[in-house]
Amino acid sequence: MAPSPAAAMPLAAEPDDPEVVEVEIEEEEERGVKKGGGVAELEVEGLVVGSYCHDVLLRGGRVVGETLGGAAAFVSNVLDAASPAGASLAVVSKVGHDFAYATAAAPARHRPVLCASPTTSFHARFSDDAASAHAPDRQLRRVHACDPIYPADLPDRHFAYGLAVGVAGEVLPETLERMIRLCRAVLVDAQAMIRAFDGDAKGGGAVRHVALEATPYARLLPRVAFLKASSEEAPYVGVETARRRCCVIVTEGRDGCRLYWDGGEARVAPFPAVQVDPTGAGDSFLAGFASGLLWGLSATDAALLGNFFGAAAVSQVGVPTFDPKMLQAVKQILEKAIKRPCTHLNGNTFTFQRSNIHDELHKSLQEAAMLVCEQKQVNSPATYNVLALVHPGHFRIRLIPG
Ligand SMILES: Nc1ncnc2c1ncn2[C@@H]1O[C@H](COP(=O)(O)OP(=O)(O)O)[C@@H](O)[C@H]1O
Ligand SMILES: O=P([O-])([O-])O[C@@H]1[C@@H](O)[C@H](O)[C@@H](O)[C@H](O)[C@@H]1O
């Protein structure tokens, strides 16, 4: 189906909601929007909700790496790097006193809330067989579960946009509902809603998926702007039903992604990457996509930025470090392509159409993606046998020599 030229998406909160009117007034005052024709310098604050975790990567029964994980870690890494000037972030994340990445030189970027229970942790077991773009490449087991994030844990102020990015069931339905009230547009990762765990007393157990429709999150979908799912999660989301309530984005690994909305769909092409660790690709995609919206791109164009950061994520183990030259190149490309950033998340609608700059944007970002590949090849010592190839020595990650 060809993308519709001008589909529109309502805001997360209802337009006649008194809270929305209040938000608009407050936002205008806070941002110092110049009235009477002056150029507006917009300040946009986003809210990320989901806990950091410890990831243990295993291959052939051996631990090959231990890294900072949790979608909030990957998401804030990309949003901090790629958002336009004037955009800031609040992150609500919970960890235990055992959290291993609070004091390292390259820590979790935003301070988490400390709890008595241990930090959420996952074991990711990678198979030696080459996975297809649509097949699971790892088996996840939750080993510990930290406390859930309650509505009262969210800051008591309004945000331009919010990302619900739980990994272990920590974003409760009532917490998502509160996010929807606080944020003008909410983007949700399906993994925050459809994961179930074959539990033991400490919260350990294999990760399973349940049908979204059977969860208490389903009724909130009409008030969500974008729902992202991997191809593995898509059957549990029920794309045909969900797309009538919000825009659904299905990521397809090295094949890029597809957007489905009520009345249209679009495929967005991927970028080249040498994959060493698939962890965090979906998270980095979602954050790249959100930053594309912040730059003022249509959803289909913003998905290019999602694919770009998804590809960058798989090129490194754990939360990636971005080459400043690459980031500068990306921002220059966006500044050149877009005359006025920060419009869509503050406006009344999202647009979906593939713009006339789409192909040019893809081509320019492809050149920046080559910088990521080149940087990887220069930095990679052949001393660590990690997941697929090798990875630059990095103090945020403990790699186990092969
Ligand atoms: N091998 C790859 N090469 C290029 N891009 C990739 C690769 N793997 C993932 N990506 C990018 O990251 C996005 C998310 O990856 P995917 O594997 O679908 O999600 P998840 O990590 O949730 O399983 C993809 O849509 C794509 O843009
Ligand atoms: O790889 P991805 O699907 O984008 O997201 C991953 C989660 O599925 C996983 O539970 C978590 O431990 C990782 O750190 C990462 O957040």
Short mmCIF file of C-alpha atoms and ligand atoms in Angstrom, two decimals:
data_model
loop_
_atom_site.label_atom_id
_atom_site.label_comp_id
_atom_site.label_asym_id
_atom_site.label_seq_id
_atom_site.Cartn_x
_atom_site.Cartn_y
_atom_site.Cartn_z
CA MET A 1 0.00 0.00 0.00
CA ALA A 2 1.39 3.43 -0.88
CA PRO A 3 1.87 5.89 1.97
CA SER A 4 -1.03 8.28 2.30
CA PRO A 5 -0.01 11.86 1.55
CA ALA A 6 -1.31 13.48 4.69
CA ALA A 7 -2.53 11.15 7.40
CA ALA A 8 -2.75 12.79 10.80
CA MET A 9 -2.39 11.50 14.34
CA PRO A 10 -4.16 13.10 17.31
CA LEU A 11 -2.27 14.06 20.43
CA ALA A 12 -1.95 11.59 23.27
CA ALA A 13 -4.13 13.65 25.58
CA GLU A 14 -7.68 14.53 24.58
CA PRO A 15 -7.94 18.02 23.04
CA ASP A 16 -10.73 19.13 25.35
CA ASP A 17 -8.81 17.98 28.40
CA PRO A 18 -8.34 21.04 30.70
CA GLU A 19 -4.88 19.69 31.49
CA VAL A 20 -3.90 20.14 27.83
CA VAL A 21 -4.92 23.79 27.78
CA GLU A 22 -2.94 24.29 30.95
CA VAL A 23 0.07 22.55 29.38
CA GLU A 24 -0.06 24.81 26.34
CA ILE A 25 -0.06 27.95 28.46
CA GLU A 26 2.68 26.67 30.75
CA GLU A 27 4.77 25.45 27.83
CA GLU A 28 4.59 28.77 26.05
CA GLU A 29 5.65 30.58 29.19
CA GLU A 30 8.43 28.13 30.01
CA ARG A 31 9.83 28.13 26.49
CA GLY A 32 9.73 31.90 26.19
CA VAL A 33 7.97 31.68 22.84
CA LYS A 34 8.16 35.12 21.27
CA LYS A 35 4.77 36.37 20.26
CA GLY A 36 3.97 38.81 17.45
CA GLY A 37 5.98 37.21 14.65
CA GLY A 38 9.35 36.80 16.44
CA VAL A 39 11.38 33.61 15.85
CA ALA A 40 10.50 31.08 18.54
CA GLU A 41 13.38 29.38 20.34
CA LEU A 42 11.64 26.20 21.53
CA GLU A 43 12.70 24.20 24.54
CA VAL A 44 11.37 20.67 24.56
CA GLU A 45 11.63 18.32 27.53
CA GLY A 46 11.10 14.57 27.08
CA LEU A 47 10.35 11.92 29.71
CA VAL A 48 11.89 8.43 29.50
CA VAL A 49 10.42 5.78 31.81
CA GLY A 50 12.05 2.35 32.18
CA SER A 51 14.78 0.83 34.31
CA TYR A 52 18.46 0.31 33.60
CA CYS A 53 19.62 -3.26 33.97
CA HIS A 54 22.67 -5.50 34.02
CA ASP A 55 23.05 -7.53 30.82
CA VAL A 56 25.11 -10.73 30.83
CA LEU A 57 25.85 -11.97 27.31
CA LEU A 58 26.40 -15.71 26.89
CA ARG A 59 27.52 -17.76 23.94
CA GLY A 60 28.00 -21.51 23.94
CA GLY A 61 27.41 -21.61 27.71
CA ARG A 62 30.20 -19.04 28.39
CA VAL A 63 29.88 -15.46 29.56
CA VAL A 64 31.33 -13.30 26.77
CA GLY A 65 30.38 -9.86 28.06
CA GLU A 66 28.72 -7.91 30.86
CA THR A 67 27.20 -4.55 30.00
CA LEU A 68 24.91 -1.78 31.11
CA GLY A 69 21.48 -2.50 29.62
CA GLY A 70 17.85 -1.55 29.77
CA ALA A 71 16.07 0.33 27.03
CA ALA A 72 16.33 3.56 29.06
CA ALA A 73 20.14 3.40 28.83
CA PHE A 74 20.14 2.98 25.03
CA VAL A 75 17.33 5.46 24.50
CA SER A 76 18.84 8.27 26.59
CA ASN A 77 22.21 7.67 24.92
CA VAL A 78 20.70 8.36 21.48
CA LEU A 79 18.36 11.17 22.53
CA ASP A 80 21.16 13.02 24.31
CA ALA A 81 23.36 12.66 21.24
CA ALA A 82 20.95 13.30 18.41
CA SER A 83 18.24 15.70 19.60
CA PRO A 84 18.21 19.27 18.31
CA ALA A 85 19.47 22.13 20.51
CA GLY A 86 16.94 23.08 23.17
CA ALA A 87 15.80 19.49 23.82
CA SER A 88 16.35 17.98 27.27
CA LEU A 89 15.45 14.75 29.01
CA ALA A 90 14.21 13.45 32.36
CA VAL A 91 14.77 9.73 32.94
CA VAL A 92 12.88 7.71 35.57
CA SER A 93 14.74 4.47 36.14
CA LYS A 94 15.12 2.21 39.19
CA VAL A 95 18.17 0.18 40.24
CA GLY A 96 19.42 -1.60 43.37
CA HIS A 97 22.49 -0.89 45.50
CA ASP A 98 24.35 -3.49 43.40
CA PHE A 99 24.07 -1.26 40.29
CA ALA A 100 27.44 -1.59 38.54
CA TYR A 101 27.36 1.44 36.24
CA ALA A 102 26.75 4.38 38.58
CA THR A 103 30.34 5.43 39.16
CA ALA A 104 32.19 4.20 36.07
CA ALA A 105 33.76 6.83 33.84
CA ALA A 106 30.98 6.39 31.32
CA PRO A 107 28.00 5.77 33.60
CA ALA A 108 24.30 5.51 33.05
CA ARG A 109 23.75 9.01 31.70
CA HIS A 110 20.87 9.99 33.97
CA ARG A 111 20.83 9.25 37.70
CA PRO A 112 18.53 6.34 38.63
CA VAL A 113 16.37 5.97 41.76
CA LEU A 114 17.98 3.57 44.29
CA CYS A 115 15.82 0.73 45.66
CA ALA A 116 16.27 -1.98 48.27
CA SER A 117 15.69 -4.75 45.69
CA PRO A 118 18.54 -5.72 43.34
CA THR A 119 19.04 -4.21 39.90
CA THR A 120 17.04 -5.90 37.14
CA SER A 121 19.30 -8.27 35.29
CA PHE A 122 19.04 -10.33 32.12
CA HIS A 123 20.99 -13.23 30.70
CA ALA A 124 21.01 -13.06 26.89
CA ARG A 125 21.93 -16.42 25.37
CA PHE A 126 23.08 -16.11 21.75
CA SER A 127 22.92 -19.01 19.37
CA ASP A 128 25.82 -19.88 17.05
CA ASP A 129 23.45 -20.23 14.10
CA ALA A 130 23.12 -17.13 11.94
CA ALA A 131 19.70 -15.64 12.73
CA SER A 132 17.53 -14.22 9.96
CA ALA A 133 16.43 -10.58 10.13
CA HIS A 134 13.03 -11.72 11.46
CA ALA A 135 13.98 -14.63 13.73
CA PRO A 136 15.02 -14.33 17.38
CA ASP A 137 18.78 -14.11 17.69
CA ARG A 138 18.88 -14.50 21.46
CA GLN A 139 17.00 -16.08 24.32
CA LEU A 140 16.41 -13.78 27.23
CA ARG A 141 16.09 -14.77 30.84
CA ARG A 142 15.29 -12.26 33.54
CA VAL A 143 17.48 -13.07 36.55
CA HIS A 144 16.42 -10.32 38.97
CA ALA A 145 13.61 -7.78 38.89
CA CYS A 146 13.92 -4.38 40.57
CA ASP A 147 10.85 -2.56 41.91
CA PRO A 148 8.20 -1.39 39.44
CA ILE A 149 7.95 2.29 38.52
CA TYR A 150 4.80 3.69 40.11
CA PRO A 151 2.79 6.73 38.91
CA ALA A 152 4.04 8.67 41.95
CA ASP A 153 7.66 8.12 40.79
CA LEU A 154 7.05 10.35 37.75
CA PRO A 155 7.94 14.06 38.01
CA ASP A 156 4.99 16.29 38.70
CA ARG A 157 5.24 18.39 35.53
CA HIS A 158 4.33 18.22 31.87
CA PHE A 159 6.50 17.04 29.00
CA ALA A 160 6.47 17.53 25.27
CA TYR A 161 6.82 13.80 24.72
CA GLY A 162 7.36 10.57 26.64
CA LEU A 163 8.91 7.18 25.92
CA ALA A 164 7.63 4.15 27.86
CA VAL A 165 10.52 1.71 27.57
CA GLY A 166 10.26 -0.96 30.24
CA VAL A 167 12.15 -4.22 29.86
CA ALA A 168 10.94 -6.27 32.82
CA GLY A 169 7.31 -5.26 33.34
CA GLU A 170 8.38 -2.26 35.43
CA VAL A 171 6.20 0.31 33.60
CA LEU A 172 2.86 -0.53 35.22
CA PRO A 173 -0.38 0.18 33.27
CA GLU A 174 -1.23 2.95 35.74
CA THR A 175 2.25 4.44 35.22
CA LEU A 176 1.73 4.48 31.45
CA GLU A 177 -1.64 6.12 32.01
CA ARG A 178 0.01 8.85 34.11
CA MET A 179 2.64 9.34 31.38
CA ILE A 180 -0.16 9.82 28.87
CA ARG A 181 -1.62 12.57 31.05
CA LEU A 182 1.74 14.28 31.54
CA CYS A 183 3.10 14.04 27.99
CA ARG A 184 1.69 15.54 24.84
CA ALA A 185 2.73 12.50 22.80
CA VAL A 186 3.73 9.07 24.09
CA LEU A 187 5.81 6.50 22.24
CA VAL A 188 5.75 2.96 23.63
CA ASP A 189 8.01 -0.01 23.10
CA ALA A 190 5.83 -3.15 22.91
CA GLN A 191 8.34 -4.99 25.10
CA ALA A 192 7.18 -2.78 28.00
CA MET A 193 3.65 -4.22 27.67
CA ILE A 194 3.74 -7.79 26.36
CA ARG A 195 6.56 -9.45 28.31
CA ALA A 196 5.72 -12.16 30.83
CA PHE A 197 8.22 -14.07 32.93
CA ASP A 198 8.26 -17.71 33.97
CA GLY A 199 8.93 -16.52 37.49
CA ASP A 200 10.71 -17.67 40.60
CA ALA A 201 10.60 -15.88 43.96
CA LYS A 202 13.39 -13.42 43.01
CA GLY A 203 11.83 -12.47 39.68
CA GLY A 204 13.96 -14.82 37.57
CA GLY A 205 12.52 -16.65 34.55
CA ALA A 206 12.49 -16.96 30.78
CA VAL A 207 10.94 -14.05 28.88
CA ARG A 208 7.69 -14.95 27.09
CA HIS A 209 5.23 -12.79 25.20
CA VAL A 210 1.50 -12.43 25.77
CA ALA A 211 -1.13 -10.94 23.44
CA LEU A 212 -1.33 -7.18 23.95
CA GLU A 213 -5.12 -7.36 23.68
CA ALA A 214 -5.23 -9.53 26.82
CA THR A 215 -3.27 -6.98 28.89
CA PRO A 216 -4.51 -3.91 30.79
CA TYR A 217 -2.35 -1.78 28.45
CA ALA A 218 -4.60 -2.43 25.42
CA ARG A 219 -7.24 0.14 26.39
CA LEU A 220 -4.56 2.86 26.46
CA LEU A 221 -3.51 2.39 22.82
CA PRO A 222 -5.87 5.03 21.37
CA ARG A 223 -4.04 7.59 23.52
CA VAL A 224 -0.57 6.43 22.44
CA ALA A 225 1.00 8.12 19.43
CA PHE A 226 3.47 5.42 18.30
CA LEU A 227 3.90 1.78 19.24
CA LYS A 228 7.13 0.05 18.23
CA ALA A 229 7.49 -3.72 18.04
CA SER A 230 10.15 -6.04 16.65
CA SER A 231 9.07 -8.62 14.03
CA GLU A 232 9.17 -11.22 16.78
CA GLU A 233 6.80 -9.15 18.95
CA ALA A 234 4.49 -8.01 16.11
CA PRO A 235 2.20 -11.10 16.14
CA TYR A 236 1.50 -10.48 19.85
CA VAL A 237 0.73 -6.82 19.20
CA GLY A 238 -1.80 -7.60 16.46
CA VAL A 239 -0.74 -5.00 13.92
CA GLU A 240 -4.06 -4.87 12.03
CA THR A 241 -6.03 -4.05 15.19
CA ALA A 242 -3.41 -1.79 16.75
CA ARG A 243 -2.86 0.38 13.64
CA ARG A 244 -6.48 1.57 13.92
CA ARG A 245 -5.62 3.01 17.35
CA CYS A 246 -2.09 4.37 16.87
CA CYS A 247 0.79 4.26 14.42
CA VAL A 248 2.59 0.90 14.66
CA ILE A 249 6.24 0.55 13.67
CA VAL A 250 7.61 -2.94 13.12
CA THR A 251 11.40 -3.20 13.07
CA GLU A 252 12.86 -5.90 10.85
CA GLY A 253 16.49 -6.12 11.91
CA ARG A 254 18.92 -5.63 9.01
CA ASP A 255 15.91 -5.14 6.66
CA GLY A 256 14.92 -1.79 8.22
CA CYS A 257 11.34 -1.19 9.33
CA ARG A 258 7.71 -0.72 8.31
CA LEU A 259 5.19 1.83 9.54
CA TYR A 260 1.48 1.03 9.67
CA TRP A 261 -1.15 3.63 10.34
CA ASP A 262 -4.90 3.76 9.80
CA GLY A 263 -5.04 4.20 6.04
CA GLY A 264 -1.48 3.60 4.93
CA GLU A 265 1.87 1.96 5.39
CA ALA A 266 5.46 2.58 4.38
CA ARG A 267 8.69 0.61 4.28
CA VAL A 268 11.84 2.45 5.34
CA ALA A 269 15.18 1.17 4.08
CA PRO A 270 18.01 0.15 6.44
CA PHE A 271 21.64 1.32 6.69
CA PRO A 272 24.76 -0.79 6.41
CA ALA A 273 26.20 -2.19 9.63
CA VAL A 274 28.71 -4.79 10.75
CA GLN A 275 26.75 -6.42 13.55
CA VAL A 276 28.67 -7.42 16.67
CA ASP A 277 25.85 -7.29 19.22
CA PRO A 278 22.13 -6.88 18.40
CA THR A 279 21.29 -5.74 21.95
CA GLY A 280 19.70 -2.31 22.09
CA ALA A 281 18.97 -2.06 18.34
CA GLY A 282 15.23 -1.67 18.90
CA ASP A 283 15.75 0.79 21.77
CA SER A 284 18.19 2.89 19.75
CA PHE A 285 15.79 2.75 16.79
CA LEU A 286 12.95 4.16 18.91
CA ALA A 287 15.12 6.98 20.24
CA GLY A 288 16.46 7.82 16.77
CA PHE A 289 12.86 7.89 15.54
CA ALA A 290 11.79 10.21 18.39
CA SER A 291 14.70 12.54 17.72
CA GLY A 292 13.68 12.61 14.04
CA LEU A 293 10.21 13.79 15.14
CA LEU A 294 11.88 16.42 17.33
CA TRP A 295 13.80 17.64 14.32
CA GLY A 296 10.44 18.14 12.62
CA LEU A 297 10.52 15.15 10.27
CA SER A 298 7.39 13.24 9.24
CA ALA A 299 7.07 9.80 10.84
CA THR A 300 8.27 8.02 7.69
CA ASP A 301 11.30 10.30 7.39
CA ALA A 302 11.99 10.07 11.14
CA ALA A 303 12.13 6.28 10.77
CA LEU A 304 15.27 6.82 8.68
CA LEU A 305 16.93 8.25 11.75
CA GLY A 306 15.58 5.27 13.72
CA ASN A 307 17.16 2.84 11.26
CA PHE A 308 20.39 4.85 11.36
CA PHE A 309 20.75 4.59 15.15
CA GLY A 310 19.56 0.96 15.15
CA ALA A 311 22.40 0.15 12.76
CA ALA A 312 24.87 2.16 14.89
CA ALA A 313 23.78 0.20 17.99
CA VAL A 314 24.48 -3.24 16.51
CA SER A 315 27.98 -2.12 15.51
CA GLN A 316 29.12 -2.04 19.16
CA VAL A 317 28.70 -4.16 22.27
CA GLY A 318 26.41 -2.63 24.91
CA VAL A 319 25.44 1.05 24.95
CA PRO A 320 27.33 2.51 21.98
CA THR A 321 29.74 5.43 21.99
CA PHE A 322 29.17 7.69 19.01
CA ASP A 323 32.00 9.28 17.09
CA PRO A 324 31.61 13.08 17.53
CA LYS A 325 32.46 13.57 13.83
CA MET A 326 29.65 11.20 12.87
CA LEU A 327 27.19 13.03 15.16
CA GLN A 328 28.25 16.39 13.76
CA ALA A 329 27.75 15.07 10.23
CA VAL A 330 24.24 13.80 11.10
CA LYS A 331 23.25 17.13 12.65
CA GLN A 332 24.58 19.04 9.66
CA ILE A 333 22.56 16.81 7.35
CA LEU A 334 19.42 17.45 9.40
CA GLU A 335 20.04 21.19 9.69
CA LYS A 336 20.49 21.37 5.94
CA ALA A 337 17.40 19.29 5.21
CA ILE A 338 15.10 20.87 7.76
CA LYS A 339 14.45 24.55 8.06
CA ARG A 340 12.57 24.52 11.36
CA PRO A 341 13.21 21.80 13.98
CA CYS A 342 10.99 20.92 16.96
CA THR A 343 7.60 21.38 15.37
CA HIS A 344 5.76 18.08 15.25
CA LEU A 345 5.93 17.09 18.90
CA ASN A 346 4.53 20.49 19.79
CA GLY A 347 2.03 20.77 17.00
CA ASN A 348 -1.43 19.28 16.84
CA THR A 349 -0.72 16.35 14.54
CA PHE A 350 1.97 14.04 13.28
CA THR A 351 2.31 13.57 9.58
CA PHE A 352 3.27 10.30 7.94
CA GLN A 353 4.06 11.15 4.37
CA ARG A 354 7.42 10.38 2.87
CA SER A 355 8.71 13.85 2.06
CA ASN A 356 10.59 14.92 -1.03
CA ILE A 357 13.81 15.01 1.00
CA HIS A 358 13.47 11.31 2.01
CA ASP A 359 15.82 9.83 -0.58
CA GLU A 360 18.35 12.63 -0.21
CA LEU A 361 18.27 12.22 3.58
CA HIS A 362 18.79 8.46 3.21
CA LYS A 363 21.75 9.00 0.91
CA SER A 364 23.41 11.55 3.21
CA LEU A 365 22.84 9.40 6.30
CA GLN A 366 24.27 6.43 4.43
CA GLU A 367 27.54 8.35 4.13
CA ALA A 368 27.46 9.04 7.88
CA ALA A 369 26.72 5.31 8.47
CA MET A 370 29.90 4.50 6.57
CA LEU A 371 31.78 6.61 9.16
CA VAL A 372 30.39 4.27 11.85
CA CYS A 373 31.61 1.21 9.91
CA GLU A 374 35.05 2.76 9.30
CA GLN A 375 35.41 3.83 12.95
CA LYS A 376 34.61 0.27 13.99
CA GLN A 377 37.21 -1.24 11.71
CA VAL A 378 39.95 1.16 12.92
CA ASN A 379 39.20 0.58 16.62
CA SER A 380 38.64 -3.14 16.74
CA PRO A 381 41.44 -5.15 18.34
CA ALA A 382 41.32 -8.83 17.40
CA THR A 383 41.88 -9.92 21.00
CA TYR A 384 38.28 -10.29 22.11
CA ASN A 385 35.97 -12.91 20.74
CA VAL A 386 32.62 -11.42 21.64
CA LEU A 387 29.35 -12.19 19.90
CA ALA A 388 29.93 -12.18 16.21
CA LEU A 389 33.17 -10.36 15.56
CA VAL A 390 35.17 -8.13 17.87
CA HIS A 391 34.65 -4.90 19.74
CA PRO A 392 36.84 -1.95 20.76
CA GLY A 393 38.09 -2.25 24.38
CA HIS A 394 35.69 -0.15 26.41
CA PHE A 395 35.49 0.53 30.13
CA ARG A 396 31.71 0.45 30.28
CA ILE A 397 31.81 -3.15 29.20
CA ARG A 398 33.64 -6.07 30.69
CA LEU A 399 34.55 -8.30 27.77
CA ILE A 400 35.73 -11.79 28.50
CA PRO A 401 38.76 -12.64 26.30
CA GLY A 402 38.06 -15.46 23.83
N1 LIG B 1 22.24 -6.04 11.23
C1 LIG B 1 21.68 -4.84 11.09
N2 LIG B 1 22.07 -4.00 10.12
C2 LIG B 1 21.53 -2.78 9.97
N3 LIG B 1 20.55 -2.29 10.77
C3 LIG B 1 20.10 -3.08 11.77
C4 LIG B 1 20.64 -4.39 11.98
N4 LIG B 1 19.99 -4.94 13.03
C5 LIG B 1 19.11 -4.01 13.46
N5 LIG B 1 19.16 -2.89 12.70
C6 LIG B 1 18.37 -1.66 12.86
O1 LIG B 1 17.83 -1.63 14.17
C7 LIG B 1 16.39 -1.70 14.13
C8 LIG B 1 15.90 -2.57 15.28
O2 LIG B 1 16.41 -3.87 15.16
P1 LIG B 1 15.54 -5.17 15.46
O3 LIG B 1 16.48 -6.32 15.46
O4 LIG B 1 14.40 -5.24 14.52
O5 LIG B 1 14.97 -4.85 16.93
P2 LIG B 1 15.17 -5.56 18.36
O6 LIG B 1 16.52 -5.14 18.85
O7 LIG B 1 14.08 -4.99 19.19
O8 LIG B 1 15.03 -7.05 18.12
C9 LIG B 1 16.04 -2.24 12.74
O9 LIG B 1 14.77 -1.77 12.32
C10 LIG B 1 17.17 -1.66 11.90
O10 LIG B 1 16.89 -0.32 11.58
O1 LIG B 2 17.75 -5.24 22.22
P1 LIG B 2 16.47 -4.51 22.47
O2 LIG B 2 15.26 -5.34 22.19
O3 LIG B 2 16.41 -3.17 21.80
O4 LIG B 2 16.37 -4.17 24.05
C1 LIG B 2 17.03 -4.98 25.04
C2 LIG B 2 16.00 -5.59 25.94
O5 LIG B 2 15.19 -6.44 25.14
C3 LIG B 2 16.67 -6.42 27.03
O6 LIG B 2 15.70 -6.94 27.93
C4 LIG B 2 17.65 -5.59 27.83
O7 LIG B 2 18.28 -6.44 28.77
C5 LIG B 2 18.66 -4.96 26.90
O8 LIG B 2 19.57 -4.17 27.62
C6 LIG B 2 17.97 -4.12 25.85
O9 LIG B 2 17.28 -3.05 26.44
#
